[in-house]
């Protein structure tokens, strides 16, 4: 795959390469490259080339290509990476990933390089030494002087200093008069600071207790720091913390009571403080059997995939650990993907305890400096194992032998938004195929896709039936919210009587409480407050979305419209609810009910605030928080022994999301939550509030009857061609103008329909969230049955035809069109 440039009489040689750009441009372009003899050329290396007259960064996508004859070919300006940044097997993987998800290869390659390593394009303005300043038109003099003074200045800086109108007029005019020149420069990454600062007590100059006391009134912030330091043996992190006053730290330094220590970011501090020392473990027979089967595959260095299905506490993690040892023994490396890594610090520290500095961590909350440090460490072979969020799959581990995807059913493995919109579980299989590695998908509640793949022998299923230690199962109470609502004075109260009483009880005993709001994205549906009935589409078996403005029920799969019933068709009453509780609203209601309790909210909005999550986790761990209120993201991974009560406020909401996976998600959520409590000595309690206590999904989850749920669900999906029986693709078309978006969606539909008769195409219909940021949104859903189209090639072929069509070319100049393969959200 790589080419080493031949030596010859002339020490410069030329070659032809194809390149791709990290943009929406999907085409490859050919360039000539001149380089020194002996230079390695390999796909994935970056070059600077001229594209449409501008220097641009690109990735080599193919080497040793035949020179295209007819056109004049340009020469690569610069080879950026003399050594390939992307290993060969990674490049293969990324190429297949791009093809599978129909994402531009350049964008996918760019996603595999940390931002700190990407070249930043800088546009510079410089005075032309030959220009005559007297020719500068009067209104542009000041701007010209600013450029001249600096000799060369960033265009963006000039744009910041002068008005937009002036810049737009003056810069082209000055260029025309040959008074200034524009050039493009690419900034290389700076080696980032890789140290974190800690404050610790200065043992050489300890402060007397009375001196510290004295601070409390005069300098409370200094006092606070001293208090904290006396409790923390490992020191107090001060880098990147807004809750610690810098001036207070400075003052304490002056007093000489504290000192500053700098630690490498990859040392133990990235890990939670309690990296556990390992106990010796002898695998049980059941565990050993699973281990042996997978270990053979690792030793053979061949691609194989396994589904390791075992109830919580059955020792899956112990099997993972043993498998990683096996990989290391034969010089291989390993990746462990976990959902919401920031929440699974407990799990991470277990691995850290086992593998010490051989393992490193990867997630979205790392600082840029930490990222580049870790990335380098992996490339250099300092770390052989990484545990991380989905993007850890893009780390360049050499000789990869094993990929573990823990909780493979988790929807956070799917990348939404930016391309490539991959699912890390599926992408892990691709990467392993390219690296001849073994994949283990672990779960207590496997996704139906994996169950199906096991049934069709694409992956091999291994099961662990027994929990290692019989921990007491939590007590589960089901509260019928219909009855609750009939007796409550206000239907607005999100807490049932039972839950309210229990919360008070736990608060009095200083135990901790988890309140879970089952809310995914948006949920606007109609719910009968008397019988729990939710109107749904007769064609799609999907609940209708209620549109308040037009007072209509709409199926966003097939666009069927209906008028809200005046009476409930099931019970005849007419007390409909719109159960759209938000976390924020509930937070304020709960704090009104329990004014003395410390409550924190954890949902997507809050977690995006940097530093919020670790702080809340620490406070919760230290018992400073009584009630943690959040969306399903808090359901997994939390492992605090003091949680003795879990309340699920609205089990129904997820159930009636207009999404065919709604029941599966609710099942997984309830099944897992039940395992979250009672980790300590106390038996845990779970209170599930629902308007549908007789619902089959809810009942099966609480009975922990996985196989029955799986069978029921599969038999419902099959006749409707839903995954796992089909492959889906979602086309989202949006525009500021509603009519334009609708027409574009219609024309895309017509295009697809004409070309292919077997693939089912639903829509176009208005998206459940019909407008985001003023853009009107329309959806098309494509379903291609696996019996006819086993590897999805027909579906991709059709979509590729769309992407290469004239229609797409003309449409995408105006409207936004995005394609999501195997979508998880259809909102
Ligand atoms: P899972 O990952 O399936 O939830 P774990 O691996 O966390 O299960 O196992 C649950 C607990 O049981 C852990 O504390 C683990 O160390 C312990 N455990 C599991 N298997 C063994 C074993 N063979 N010997 C000793 N302890 C075990
Ligand atoms: Zn429908």
Short mmCIF file of C-alpha atoms in Angstrom, two decimals, residues 101 339-340 390 409-424 520-521 604 608 632 636 657 659 661 665 730 732 777 818-827:
data_model
loop_
_atom_site.label_atom_id
_atom_site.label_comp_id
_atom_site.label_asym_id
_atom_site.label_seq_id
_atom_site.Cartn_x
_atom_site.Cartn_y
_atom_site.Cartn_z
CA UNK A 101 -22.01 5.72 6.15
CA UNK A 339 -21.00 4.46 27.18
CA UNK A 340 -20.74 7.83 28.97
CA UNK A 390 -17.06 5.94 21.09
CA UNK A 409 -27.06 -1.76 23.31
CA UNK A 410 -26.40 1.77 24.53
CA UNK A 411 -27.57 4.50 22.20
CA UNK A 412 -24.72 6.83 23.14
CA UNK A 413 -22.50 4.77 20.83
CA UNK A 414 -24.24 6.43 17.94
CA UNK A 415 -22.71 9.65 16.74
CA UNK A 416 -25.39 12.18 15.92
CA UNK A 417 -24.83 15.49 14.23
CA UNK A 418 -21.41 15.62 12.63
CA UNK A 419 -20.31 13.23 9.94
CA UNK A 420 -19.55 10.40 10.02
CA UNK A 421 -22.78 9.45 11.82
CA UNK A 422 -21.41 6.09 12.85
CA UNK A 423 -22.47 3.58 15.45
CA UNK A 424 -19.41 2.54 17.42
CA UNK A 520 -35.80 11.39 25.02
CA UNK A 521 -35.60 14.43 22.89
CA UNK A 604 -27.64 16.83 28.38
CA UNK A 608 -22.27 20.14 28.30
CA UNK A 632 -31.63 8.27 31.35
CA UNK A 636 -26.15 3.47 33.92
CA UNK A 657 -42.16 8.10 21.62
CA UNK A 659 -40.02 5.61 17.39
CA UNK A 661 -37.28 1.39 19.28
CA UNK A 665 -35.29 1.52 25.21
CA UNK A 730 -32.96 8.58 7.11
CA UNK A 732 -33.29 14.89 6.55
CA UNK A 777 -37.42 19.91 8.57
CA UNK A 818 -28.17 14.90 5.35
CA UNK A 819 -28.18 11.14 5.30
CA UNK A 820 -28.11 9.00 8.40
CA UNK A 821 -27.46 5.29 7.90
CA UNK A 822 -28.90 3.05 10.62
CA UNK A 823 -30.43 6.05 12.39
CA UNK A 824 -31.34 5.81 16.05
CA UNK A 825 -33.36 8.98 16.30
CA UNK A 826 -36.05 9.90 13.91
CA UNK A 827 -36.95 13.29 15.19
#
